[in-house]
Short mmCIF file of C-alpha atoms and ligand atoms in Angstrom, two decimals:
data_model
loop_
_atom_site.label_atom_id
_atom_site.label_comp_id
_atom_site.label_asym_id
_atom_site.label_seq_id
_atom_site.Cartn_x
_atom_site.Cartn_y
_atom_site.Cartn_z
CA UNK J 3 -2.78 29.32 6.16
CA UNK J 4 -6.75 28.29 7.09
CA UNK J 5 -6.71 25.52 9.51
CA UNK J 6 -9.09 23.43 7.74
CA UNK J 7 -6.97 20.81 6.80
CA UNK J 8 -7.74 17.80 3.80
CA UNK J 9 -7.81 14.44 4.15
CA UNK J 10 -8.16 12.19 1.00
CA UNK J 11 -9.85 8.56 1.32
CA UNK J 12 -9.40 6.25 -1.75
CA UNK J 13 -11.41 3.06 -0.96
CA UNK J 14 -10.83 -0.32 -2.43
CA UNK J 15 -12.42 -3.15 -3.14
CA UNK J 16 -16.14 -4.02 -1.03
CA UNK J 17 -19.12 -1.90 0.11
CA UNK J 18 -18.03 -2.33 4.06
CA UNK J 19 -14.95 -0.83 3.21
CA UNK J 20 -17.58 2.11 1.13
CA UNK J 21 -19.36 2.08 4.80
CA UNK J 22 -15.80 1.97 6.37
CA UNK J 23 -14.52 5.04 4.90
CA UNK J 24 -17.20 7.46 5.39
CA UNK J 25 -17.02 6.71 9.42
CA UNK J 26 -13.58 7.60 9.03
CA UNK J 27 -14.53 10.88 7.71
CA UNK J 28 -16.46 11.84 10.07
CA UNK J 29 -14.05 10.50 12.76
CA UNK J 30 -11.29 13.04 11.11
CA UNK J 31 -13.75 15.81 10.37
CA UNK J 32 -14.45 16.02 14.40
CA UNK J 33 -10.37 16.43 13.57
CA UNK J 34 -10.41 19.21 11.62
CA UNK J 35 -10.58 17.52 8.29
CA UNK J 36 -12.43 18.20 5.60
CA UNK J 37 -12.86 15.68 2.49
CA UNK J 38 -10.70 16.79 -0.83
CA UNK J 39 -11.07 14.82 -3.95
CA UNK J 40 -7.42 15.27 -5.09
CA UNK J 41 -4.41 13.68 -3.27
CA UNK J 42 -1.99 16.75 -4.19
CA UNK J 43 -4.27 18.93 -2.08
CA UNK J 44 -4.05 16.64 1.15
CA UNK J 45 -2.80 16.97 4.53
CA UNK J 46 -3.80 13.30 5.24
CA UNK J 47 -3.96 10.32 3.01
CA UNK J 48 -5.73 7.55 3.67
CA UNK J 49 -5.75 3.97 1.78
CA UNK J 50 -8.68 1.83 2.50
CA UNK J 51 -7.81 -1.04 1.36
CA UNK J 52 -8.92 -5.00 0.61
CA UNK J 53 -6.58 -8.07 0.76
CA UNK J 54 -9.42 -10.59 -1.30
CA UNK J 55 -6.90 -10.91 -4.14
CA UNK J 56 -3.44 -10.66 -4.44
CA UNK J 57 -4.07 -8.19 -7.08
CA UNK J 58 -5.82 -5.97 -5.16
CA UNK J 59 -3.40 -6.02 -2.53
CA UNK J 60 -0.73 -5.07 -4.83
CA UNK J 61 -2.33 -2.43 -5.84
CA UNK J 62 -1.95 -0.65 -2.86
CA UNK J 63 1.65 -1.14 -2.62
CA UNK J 64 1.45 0.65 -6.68
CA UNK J 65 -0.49 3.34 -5.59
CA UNK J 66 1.64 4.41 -2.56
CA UNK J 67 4.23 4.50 -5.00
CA UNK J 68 2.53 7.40 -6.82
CA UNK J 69 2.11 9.34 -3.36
CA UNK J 70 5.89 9.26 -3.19
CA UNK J 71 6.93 12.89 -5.01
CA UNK J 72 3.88 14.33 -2.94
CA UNK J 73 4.97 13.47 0.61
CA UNK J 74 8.34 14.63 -1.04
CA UNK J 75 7.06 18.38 -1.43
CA UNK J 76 5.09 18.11 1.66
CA UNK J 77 7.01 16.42 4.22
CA UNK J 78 4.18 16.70 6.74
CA UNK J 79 1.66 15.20 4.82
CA UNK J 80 0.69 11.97 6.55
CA UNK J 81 0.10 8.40 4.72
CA UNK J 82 -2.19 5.83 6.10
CA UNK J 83 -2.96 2.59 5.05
CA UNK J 84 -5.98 1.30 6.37
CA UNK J 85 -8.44 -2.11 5.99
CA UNK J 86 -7.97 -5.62 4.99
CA UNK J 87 -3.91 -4.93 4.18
CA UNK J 88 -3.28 -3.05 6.76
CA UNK J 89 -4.82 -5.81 9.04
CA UNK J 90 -2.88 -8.41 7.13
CA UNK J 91 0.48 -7.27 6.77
CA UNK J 92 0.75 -4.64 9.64
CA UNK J 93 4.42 -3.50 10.20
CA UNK J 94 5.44 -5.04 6.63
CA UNK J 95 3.71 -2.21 5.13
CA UNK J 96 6.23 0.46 6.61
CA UNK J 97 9.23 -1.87 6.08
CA UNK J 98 8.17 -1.93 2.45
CA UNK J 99 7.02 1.81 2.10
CA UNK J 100 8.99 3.52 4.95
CA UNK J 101 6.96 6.98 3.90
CA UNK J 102 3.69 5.04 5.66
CA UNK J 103 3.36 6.95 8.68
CA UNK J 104 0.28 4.59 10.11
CA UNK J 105 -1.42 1.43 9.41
CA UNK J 106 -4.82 1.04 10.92
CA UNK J 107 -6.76 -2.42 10.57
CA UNK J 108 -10.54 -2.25 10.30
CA UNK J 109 -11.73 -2.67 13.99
CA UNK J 110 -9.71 0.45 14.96
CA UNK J 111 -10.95 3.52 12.89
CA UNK J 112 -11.95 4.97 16.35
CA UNK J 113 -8.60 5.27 17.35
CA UNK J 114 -7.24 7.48 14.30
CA UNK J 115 -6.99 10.66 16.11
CA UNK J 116 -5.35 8.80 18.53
CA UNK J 117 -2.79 7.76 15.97
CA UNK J 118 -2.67 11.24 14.03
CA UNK J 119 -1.36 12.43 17.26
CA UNK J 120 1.61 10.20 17.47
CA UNK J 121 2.10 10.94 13.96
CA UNK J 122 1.85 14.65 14.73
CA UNK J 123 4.77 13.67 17.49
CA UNK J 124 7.28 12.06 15.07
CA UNK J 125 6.20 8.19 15.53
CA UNK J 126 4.78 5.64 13.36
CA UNK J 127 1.37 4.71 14.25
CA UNK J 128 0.15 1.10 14.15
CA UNK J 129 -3.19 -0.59 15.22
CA UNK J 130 -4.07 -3.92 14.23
CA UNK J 131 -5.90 -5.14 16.86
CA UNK J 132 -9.10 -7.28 17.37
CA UNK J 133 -10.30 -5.11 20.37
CA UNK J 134 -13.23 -5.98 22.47
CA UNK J 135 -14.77 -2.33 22.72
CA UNK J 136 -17.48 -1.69 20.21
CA UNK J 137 -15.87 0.49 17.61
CA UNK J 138 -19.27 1.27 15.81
CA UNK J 139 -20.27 3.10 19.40
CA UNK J 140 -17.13 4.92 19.13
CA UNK J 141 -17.41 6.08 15.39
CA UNK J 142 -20.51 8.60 16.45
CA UNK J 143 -21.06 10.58 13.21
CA UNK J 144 -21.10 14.35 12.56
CA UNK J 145 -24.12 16.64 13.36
CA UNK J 146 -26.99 15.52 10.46
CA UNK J 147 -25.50 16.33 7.41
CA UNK J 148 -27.96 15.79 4.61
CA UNK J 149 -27.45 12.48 2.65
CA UNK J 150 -28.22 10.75 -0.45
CA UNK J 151 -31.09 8.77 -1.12
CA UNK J 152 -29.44 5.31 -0.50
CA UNK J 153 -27.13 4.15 2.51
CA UNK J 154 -25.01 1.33 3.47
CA UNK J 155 -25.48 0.47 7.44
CA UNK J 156 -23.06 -2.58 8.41
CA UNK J 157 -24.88 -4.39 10.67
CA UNK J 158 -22.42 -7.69 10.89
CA UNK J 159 -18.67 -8.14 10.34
CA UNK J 160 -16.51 -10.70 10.05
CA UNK J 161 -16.59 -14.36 8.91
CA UNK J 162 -16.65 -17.68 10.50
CA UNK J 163 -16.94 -19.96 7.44
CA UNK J 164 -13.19 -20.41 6.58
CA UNK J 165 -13.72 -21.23 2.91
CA UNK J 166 -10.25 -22.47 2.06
CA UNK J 167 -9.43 -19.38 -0.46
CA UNK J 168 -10.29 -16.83 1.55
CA UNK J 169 -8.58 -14.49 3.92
CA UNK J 170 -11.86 -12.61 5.50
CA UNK J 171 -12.26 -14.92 8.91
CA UNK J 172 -7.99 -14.17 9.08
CA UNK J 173 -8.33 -9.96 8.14
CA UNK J 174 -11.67 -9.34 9.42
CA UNK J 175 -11.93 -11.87 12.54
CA UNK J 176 -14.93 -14.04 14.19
CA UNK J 177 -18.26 -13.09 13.21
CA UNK J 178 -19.84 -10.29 15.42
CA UNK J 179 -23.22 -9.04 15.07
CA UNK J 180 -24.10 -5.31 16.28
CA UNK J 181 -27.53 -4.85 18.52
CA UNK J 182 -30.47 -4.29 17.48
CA UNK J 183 -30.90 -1.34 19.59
CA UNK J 184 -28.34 0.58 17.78
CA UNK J 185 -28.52 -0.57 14.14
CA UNK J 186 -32.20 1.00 14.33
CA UNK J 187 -31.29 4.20 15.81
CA UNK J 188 -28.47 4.48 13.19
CA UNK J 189 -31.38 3.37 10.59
CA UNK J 190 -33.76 6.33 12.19
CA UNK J 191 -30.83 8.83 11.47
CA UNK J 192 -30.18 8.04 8.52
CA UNK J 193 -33.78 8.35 7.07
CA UNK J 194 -33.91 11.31 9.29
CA UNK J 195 -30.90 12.63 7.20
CA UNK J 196 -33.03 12.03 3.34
CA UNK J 197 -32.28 8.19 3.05
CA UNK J 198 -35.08 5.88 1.28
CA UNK J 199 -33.26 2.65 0.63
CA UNK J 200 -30.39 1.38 3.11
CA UNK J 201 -28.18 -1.57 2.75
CA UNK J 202 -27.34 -3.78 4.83
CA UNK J 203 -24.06 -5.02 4.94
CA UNK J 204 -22.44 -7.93 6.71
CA UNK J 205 -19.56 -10.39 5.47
CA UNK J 206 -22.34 -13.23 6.40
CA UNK J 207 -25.13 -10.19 6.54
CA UNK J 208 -27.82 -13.61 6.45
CA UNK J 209 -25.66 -15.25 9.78
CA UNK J 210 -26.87 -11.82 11.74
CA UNK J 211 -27.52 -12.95 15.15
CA UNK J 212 -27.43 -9.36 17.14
CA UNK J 213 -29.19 -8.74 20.67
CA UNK J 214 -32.62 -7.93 20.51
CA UNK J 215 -34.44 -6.55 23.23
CA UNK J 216 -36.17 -10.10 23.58
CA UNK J 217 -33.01 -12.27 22.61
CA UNK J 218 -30.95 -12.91 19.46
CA UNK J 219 -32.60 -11.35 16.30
CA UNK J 220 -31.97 -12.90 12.96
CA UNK J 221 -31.46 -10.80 9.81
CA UNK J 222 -35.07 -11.58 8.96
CA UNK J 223 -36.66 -10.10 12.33
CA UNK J 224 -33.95 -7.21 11.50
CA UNK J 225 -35.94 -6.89 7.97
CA UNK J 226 -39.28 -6.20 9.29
CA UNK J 227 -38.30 -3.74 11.92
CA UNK J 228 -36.68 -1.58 8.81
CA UNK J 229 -39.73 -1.89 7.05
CA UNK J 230 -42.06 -0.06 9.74
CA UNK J 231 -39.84 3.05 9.70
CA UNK J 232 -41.49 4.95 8.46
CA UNK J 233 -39.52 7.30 5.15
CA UNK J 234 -37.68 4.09 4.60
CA UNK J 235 -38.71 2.97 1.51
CA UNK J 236 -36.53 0.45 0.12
CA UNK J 237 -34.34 -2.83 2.35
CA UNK J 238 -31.18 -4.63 1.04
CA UNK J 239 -28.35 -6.54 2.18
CA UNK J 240 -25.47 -8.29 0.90
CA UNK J 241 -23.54 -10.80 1.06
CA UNK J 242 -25.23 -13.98 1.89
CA UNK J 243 -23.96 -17.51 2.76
CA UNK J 244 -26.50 -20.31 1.36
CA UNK J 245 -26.53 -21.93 4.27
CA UNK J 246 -27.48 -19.37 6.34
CA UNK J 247 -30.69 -18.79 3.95
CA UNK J 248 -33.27 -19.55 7.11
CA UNK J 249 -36.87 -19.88 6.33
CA UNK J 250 -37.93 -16.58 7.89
CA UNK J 251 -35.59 -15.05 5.38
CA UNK J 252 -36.85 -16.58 2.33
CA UNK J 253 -40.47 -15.94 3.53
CA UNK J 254 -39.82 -12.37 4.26
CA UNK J 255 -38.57 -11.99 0.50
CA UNK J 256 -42.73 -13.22 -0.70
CA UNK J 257 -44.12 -10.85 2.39
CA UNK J 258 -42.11 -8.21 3.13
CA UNK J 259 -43.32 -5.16 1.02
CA UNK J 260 -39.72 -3.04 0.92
CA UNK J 261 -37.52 -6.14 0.83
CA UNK J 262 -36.67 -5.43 -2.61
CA UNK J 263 -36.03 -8.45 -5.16
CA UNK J 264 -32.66 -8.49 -5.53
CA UNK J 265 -30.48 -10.93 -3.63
CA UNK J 266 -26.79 -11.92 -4.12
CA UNK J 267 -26.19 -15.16 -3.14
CA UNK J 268 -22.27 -16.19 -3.66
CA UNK J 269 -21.88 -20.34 -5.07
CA UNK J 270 -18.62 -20.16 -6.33
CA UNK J 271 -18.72 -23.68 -7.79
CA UNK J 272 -20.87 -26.09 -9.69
CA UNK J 273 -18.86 -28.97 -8.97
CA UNK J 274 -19.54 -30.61 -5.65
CA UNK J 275 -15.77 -31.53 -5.28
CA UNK J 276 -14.55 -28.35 -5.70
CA UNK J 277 -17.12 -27.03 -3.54
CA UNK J 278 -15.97 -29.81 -0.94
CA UNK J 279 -12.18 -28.60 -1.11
CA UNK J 280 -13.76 -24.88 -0.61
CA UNK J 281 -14.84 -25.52 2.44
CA UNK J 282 -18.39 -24.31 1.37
CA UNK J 283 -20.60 -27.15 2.94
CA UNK J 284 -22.98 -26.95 0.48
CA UNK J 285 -23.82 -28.54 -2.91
CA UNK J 286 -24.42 -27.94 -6.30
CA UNK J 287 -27.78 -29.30 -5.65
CA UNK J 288 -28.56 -27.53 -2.30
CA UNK J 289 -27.93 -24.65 -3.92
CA UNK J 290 -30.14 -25.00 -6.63
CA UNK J 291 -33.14 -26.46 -4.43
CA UNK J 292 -32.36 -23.61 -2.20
CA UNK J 293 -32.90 -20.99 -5.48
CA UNK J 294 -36.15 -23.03 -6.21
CA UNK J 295 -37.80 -22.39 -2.63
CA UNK J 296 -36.58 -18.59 -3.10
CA UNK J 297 -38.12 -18.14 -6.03
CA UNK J 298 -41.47 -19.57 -5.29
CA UNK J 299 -41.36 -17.00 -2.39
CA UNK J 300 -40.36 -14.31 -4.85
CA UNK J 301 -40.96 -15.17 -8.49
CA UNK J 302 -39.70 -12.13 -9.93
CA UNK J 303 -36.46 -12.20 -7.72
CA UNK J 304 -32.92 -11.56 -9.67
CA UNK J 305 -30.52 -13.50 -8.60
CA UNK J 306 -26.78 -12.27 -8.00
CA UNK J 307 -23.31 -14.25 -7.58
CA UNK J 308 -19.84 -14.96 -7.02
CA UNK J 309 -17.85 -17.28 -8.85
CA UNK J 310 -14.01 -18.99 -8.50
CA UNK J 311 -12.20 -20.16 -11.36
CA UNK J 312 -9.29 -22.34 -11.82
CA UNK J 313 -9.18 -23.15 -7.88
CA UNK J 314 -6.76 -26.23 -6.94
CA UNK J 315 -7.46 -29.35 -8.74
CA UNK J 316 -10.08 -27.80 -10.93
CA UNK J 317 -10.91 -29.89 -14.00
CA UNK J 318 -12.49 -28.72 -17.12
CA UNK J 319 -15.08 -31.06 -16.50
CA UNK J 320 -15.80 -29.50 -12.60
CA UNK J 321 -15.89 -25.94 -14.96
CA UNK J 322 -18.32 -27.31 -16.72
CA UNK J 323 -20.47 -27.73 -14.02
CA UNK J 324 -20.44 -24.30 -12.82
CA UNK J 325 -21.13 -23.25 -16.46
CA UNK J 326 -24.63 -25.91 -16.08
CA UNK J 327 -25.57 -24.57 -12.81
CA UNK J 328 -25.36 -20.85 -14.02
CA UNK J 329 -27.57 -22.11 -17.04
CA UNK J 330 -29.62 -23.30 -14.45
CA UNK J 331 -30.19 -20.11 -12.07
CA UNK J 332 -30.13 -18.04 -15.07
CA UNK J 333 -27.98 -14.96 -13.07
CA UNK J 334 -29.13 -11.27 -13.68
CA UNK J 335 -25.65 -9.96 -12.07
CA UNK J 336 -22.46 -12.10 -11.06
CA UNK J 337 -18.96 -11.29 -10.20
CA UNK J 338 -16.55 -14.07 -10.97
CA UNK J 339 -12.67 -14.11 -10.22
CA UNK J 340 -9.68 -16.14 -11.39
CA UNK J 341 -8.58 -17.79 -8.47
CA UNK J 342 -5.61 -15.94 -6.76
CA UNK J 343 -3.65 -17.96 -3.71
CA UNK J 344 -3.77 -16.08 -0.29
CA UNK J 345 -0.85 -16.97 1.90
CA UNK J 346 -2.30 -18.37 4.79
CA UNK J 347 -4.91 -19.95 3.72
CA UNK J 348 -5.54 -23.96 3.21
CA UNK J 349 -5.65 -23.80 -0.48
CA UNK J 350 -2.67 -21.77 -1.09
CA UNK J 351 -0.40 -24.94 0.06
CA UNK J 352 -2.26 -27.37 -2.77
CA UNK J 353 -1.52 -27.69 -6.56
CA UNK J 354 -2.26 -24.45 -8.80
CA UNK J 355 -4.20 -24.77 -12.29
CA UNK J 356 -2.36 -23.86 -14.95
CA UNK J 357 -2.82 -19.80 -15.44
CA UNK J 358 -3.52 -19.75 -18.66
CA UNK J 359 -5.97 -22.14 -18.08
CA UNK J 360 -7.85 -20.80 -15.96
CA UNK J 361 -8.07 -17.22 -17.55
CA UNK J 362 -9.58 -19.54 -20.07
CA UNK J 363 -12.01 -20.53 -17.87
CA UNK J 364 -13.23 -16.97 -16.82
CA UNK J 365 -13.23 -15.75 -20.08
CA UNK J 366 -15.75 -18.21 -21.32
CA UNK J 367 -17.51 -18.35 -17.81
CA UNK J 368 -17.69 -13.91 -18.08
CA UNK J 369 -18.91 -14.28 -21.59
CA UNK J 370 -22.01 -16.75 -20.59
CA UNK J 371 -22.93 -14.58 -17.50
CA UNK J 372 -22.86 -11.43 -19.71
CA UNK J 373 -25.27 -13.28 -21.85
CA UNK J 374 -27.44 -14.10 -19.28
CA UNK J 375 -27.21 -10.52 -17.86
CA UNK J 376 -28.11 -8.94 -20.91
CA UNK J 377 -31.10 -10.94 -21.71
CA UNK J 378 -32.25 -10.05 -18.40
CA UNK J 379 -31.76 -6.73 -18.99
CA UNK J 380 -33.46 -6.84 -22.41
CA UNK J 381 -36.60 -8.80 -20.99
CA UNK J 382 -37.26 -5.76 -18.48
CA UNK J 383 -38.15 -3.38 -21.76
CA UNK J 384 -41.60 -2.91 -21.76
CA UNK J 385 -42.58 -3.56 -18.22
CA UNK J 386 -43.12 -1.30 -15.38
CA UNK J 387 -40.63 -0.63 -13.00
CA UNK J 388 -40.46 1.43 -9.34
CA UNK J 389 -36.99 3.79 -9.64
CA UNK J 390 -35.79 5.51 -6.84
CA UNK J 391 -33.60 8.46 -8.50
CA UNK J 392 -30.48 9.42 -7.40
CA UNK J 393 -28.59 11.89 -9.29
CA UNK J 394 -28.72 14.07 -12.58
CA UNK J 395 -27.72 11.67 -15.70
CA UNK J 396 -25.66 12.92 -17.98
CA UNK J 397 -27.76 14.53 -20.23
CA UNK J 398 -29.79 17.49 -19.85
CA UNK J 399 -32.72 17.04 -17.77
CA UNK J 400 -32.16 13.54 -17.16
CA UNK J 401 -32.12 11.91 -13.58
CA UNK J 402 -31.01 7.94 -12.98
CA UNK J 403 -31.78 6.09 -10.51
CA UNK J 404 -32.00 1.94 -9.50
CA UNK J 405 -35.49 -0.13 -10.48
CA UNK J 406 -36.47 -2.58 -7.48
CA UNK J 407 -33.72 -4.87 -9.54
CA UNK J 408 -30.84 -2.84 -8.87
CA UNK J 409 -31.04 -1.92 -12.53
CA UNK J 410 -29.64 1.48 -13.20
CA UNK J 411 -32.44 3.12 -14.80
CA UNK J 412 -32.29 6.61 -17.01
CA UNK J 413 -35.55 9.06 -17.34
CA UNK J 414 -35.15 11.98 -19.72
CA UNK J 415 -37.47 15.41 -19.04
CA UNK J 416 -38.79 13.88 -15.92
CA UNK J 417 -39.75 16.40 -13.15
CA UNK J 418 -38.12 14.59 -10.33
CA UNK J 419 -36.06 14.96 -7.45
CA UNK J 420 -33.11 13.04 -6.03
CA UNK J 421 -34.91 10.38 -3.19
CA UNK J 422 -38.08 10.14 -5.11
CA UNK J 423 -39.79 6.92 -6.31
CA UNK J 424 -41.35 7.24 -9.80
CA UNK J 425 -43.56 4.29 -11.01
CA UNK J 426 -41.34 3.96 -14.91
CA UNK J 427 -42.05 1.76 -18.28
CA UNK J 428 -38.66 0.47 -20.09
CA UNK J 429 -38.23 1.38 -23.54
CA UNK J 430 -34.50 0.67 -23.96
CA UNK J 431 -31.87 -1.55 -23.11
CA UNK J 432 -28.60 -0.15 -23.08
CA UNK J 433 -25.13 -2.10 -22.61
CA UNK J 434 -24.96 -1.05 -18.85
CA UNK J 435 -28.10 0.34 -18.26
CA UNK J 436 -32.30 0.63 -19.51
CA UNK J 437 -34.04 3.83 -20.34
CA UNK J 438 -37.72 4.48 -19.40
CA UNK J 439 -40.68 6.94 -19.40
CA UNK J 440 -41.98 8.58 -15.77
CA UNK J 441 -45.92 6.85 -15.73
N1 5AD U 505 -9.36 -15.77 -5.18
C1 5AD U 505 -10.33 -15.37 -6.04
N2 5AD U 505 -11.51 -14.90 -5.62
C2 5AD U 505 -11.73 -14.82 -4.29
N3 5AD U 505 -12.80 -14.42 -3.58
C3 5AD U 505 -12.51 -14.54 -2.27
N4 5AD U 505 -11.27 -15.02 -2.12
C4 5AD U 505 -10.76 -15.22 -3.34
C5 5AD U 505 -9.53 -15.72 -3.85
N5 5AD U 505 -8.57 -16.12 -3.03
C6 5AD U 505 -14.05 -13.97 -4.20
C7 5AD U 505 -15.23 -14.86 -3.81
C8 5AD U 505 -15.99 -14.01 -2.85
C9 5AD U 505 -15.71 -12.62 -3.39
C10 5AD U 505 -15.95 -11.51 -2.44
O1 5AD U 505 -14.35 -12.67 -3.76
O2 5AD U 505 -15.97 -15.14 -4.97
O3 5AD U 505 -17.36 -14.31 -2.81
FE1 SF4 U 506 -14.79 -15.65 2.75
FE2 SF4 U 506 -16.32 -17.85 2.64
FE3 SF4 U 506 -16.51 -16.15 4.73
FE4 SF4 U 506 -17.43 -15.43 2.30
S1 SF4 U 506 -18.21 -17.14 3.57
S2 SF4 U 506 -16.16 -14.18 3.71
S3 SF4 U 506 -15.96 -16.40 0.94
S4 SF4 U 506 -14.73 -17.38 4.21
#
């Protein structure tokens, strides 16, 4: 028997939990672990998981119901659940799925092999804590593998907005913003490593605050220190508040040169008493004003969102006003969600809309945003776009990569590499994606 042994991550739901589970493989390959892409050949399983909707949640509980026959034939094959459900429901988890040998919340990844160890001795492991010592410090990566072109880099975590649906300020805790110092030298590495475009991620990425070497920096000042590395060719971040959308930020989206023009900027609503009963202390209008001032920085910029229907007390007539403001912004990308109640949280005690009601609602709300999306799309055919490729397409000699949009872009017979940035004119406008010829 080798003593490699194989640890399989299946990550749900948002890109911190992406960012999330790559630390934890390189926490468990200082282990011993290499990553397997198939559960049956595992020696450790690992859940990430994400608590945002109930559905999600119960997903987990699902799919640790299909790891059942496999710890079966391999009794020492160890189970974790880790993220936003671990951090929720903690010892629950194990009650519920006994074969759960430990449940990790998202501030203590540093402590795994901590907890493998206990496993290793016949215990349950179980870490749920907020702790005070920096676990990004403690999650130091592997020797300089190679990576991709693009990156996620958290820089932020946690939430202190307490919009009344949403369990992030209760899983994920207070805001906390990492220093400067240290988000840099992990940006240095990584471009060291092959990266060109790096992501910045944050629950409230636009509330950054971190210590700078001359007091708080704000996500903007973080922006234009990314830009002079040098090899980095392309900034993002996600996801944004509006009301933390500070002037320095919307300026550096007219100035800054690899600040690319993309920005997803959750509403929600378009009614302002629903938006009052979210919690979201902002309006309909503010919003929109907010959008205006943004795009007069950035003309070209494509805007992103989130939306909630059918939250508590939502009339057809406060649907109605979401559809008018999405009209308004004219979205190139949005999410939306039926809302789903999150024990714990202020609006899970108040009246429910009727279900069927409200898949109504998202059906018609989806259909207008794919609309919107598509003519978006459709309208980039013919202009000139800047893709970065990342990967072989499908076809023969095709690579894809993302325009400057976030548009997934394919280029057949184009002598390109993975990381490079090739100056492309649309032809075609697929269902999911536009095809183009290298300039
Ligand atoms: N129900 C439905 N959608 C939700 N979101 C957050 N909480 C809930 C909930 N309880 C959505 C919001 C948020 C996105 C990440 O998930 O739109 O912006
Ligand atoms: Fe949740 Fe609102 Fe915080 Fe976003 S801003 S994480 S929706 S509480």
């Amino acid at each position: 028997m080798s003593d490699v042994k194989k640890l399989y991550i299946k990550t749900y739901g948002c890109q911190m939990n992406v960012y999330d589970s790559e630390r934890m493989a390189e926490v468990m390959g200082g282990q011993g672990y290499v990553e397997t892409k198939t559960p049956e050949d595992a020696d450790m399983i690992l859940l990430n998981t994400c608590h945002i909707r109930e559905k999600a949640a119960e997903k987990v509980y699902s799919e640790l119901g299909r790891f059942k026959p496999l710890k079966t034939a391999k009794p020492d094959l160890k189970i974790g659940v880790a993220g936003c459900v671990a951090q929720a429901e903690g010892e629950e988890i194990m009650l519920r799925q006994p074969m759960v040998d430990l449940v990790v919340g998202p501030q203590s990844y540093h402590r795994l092999p901590a907890m493998e160890a206990k496993v290793d001795a016949g215990e349950k492991a179980l870490d749920t804590d907020f702790p005070e010592e920096d676990k990004f410090e403690k999650l130091k990566g592997r020797p300089k593998a190679q990576r991709g072109p693009t990156a996620f880099l958290t820089v932020q975590e946690g939430c202190d907005k307490f919009c009344a649906f949403c369990v992030v300020p209760y899983t994920r805790g207070a805001e906390v913003s990492r220093p400067v110092d240290r988000i840099l030298t992990e940006a240095r590495d990584l471009v060291e490593r092959g990266v060109r475009e790096i992501t910045m991620l944050g629950q409230n990425v636009n509330a950054y605050h971190g210590a700078g070497p001359d007091g708080d920096w704000s996500l903007a000042k973080l922006i234009w220190a990314l830009n002079d590395i040098d090899g980095l060719e392309r900034i993002r971040f996600t996801t944004s508040h509006p009301n933390d959308m500070t002037d320095d930020l919307i300026a550096a989206h007219g100035e800054c040169e690899k600040l690319m023009p993309y920005l997803h900027l959750p509403v929600q609503s378009g009614s302002d008493k629903i938006l009052k009963r979210m919690n979201r202390s902002h309006t309909a209008e503010s919003y929109l004003k907010l959008i205006e001032r943004i795009r007069e920085a950035r003309p070209d910029i494509l805007m992103s969102g989130d939306f909630i229907v059918g939250f508590p007390e939502e009339t057809e007539a406060d649907f109605q006003d979401t559809m008018e403001l999405i009209r308004q912004v004219n979205y190139g990308q949005a999410f939306s969600f039926k809302y789903s109640t999150r024990p714990g949280t202020p609006a899970a005690e108040r009246a429910q809309v009727d279900e069927a009601e409200a898949s109504d609602r998202l059906k018609r709300l989806q259909a207008l945003i794919t609309d919107q999306q598509r003519a978006v799309q459709d309208s980039m055919v013919g202009r000139e776009v800047q893709v970065l490729f990342e990967k072989p397409g499908r076809l023969e000699g095709q690579m894809v990569g993302k325009s400057e949009y976030l548009h997934a872009v394919h280029v057949a017979g184009a002598p390109v590499q993975r990381g490079d940035i090739g100056r492309v004119r649309i032809v075609e406008s697929g269902p999911n994606s536009l095809a183009g010829e290298l300039i």
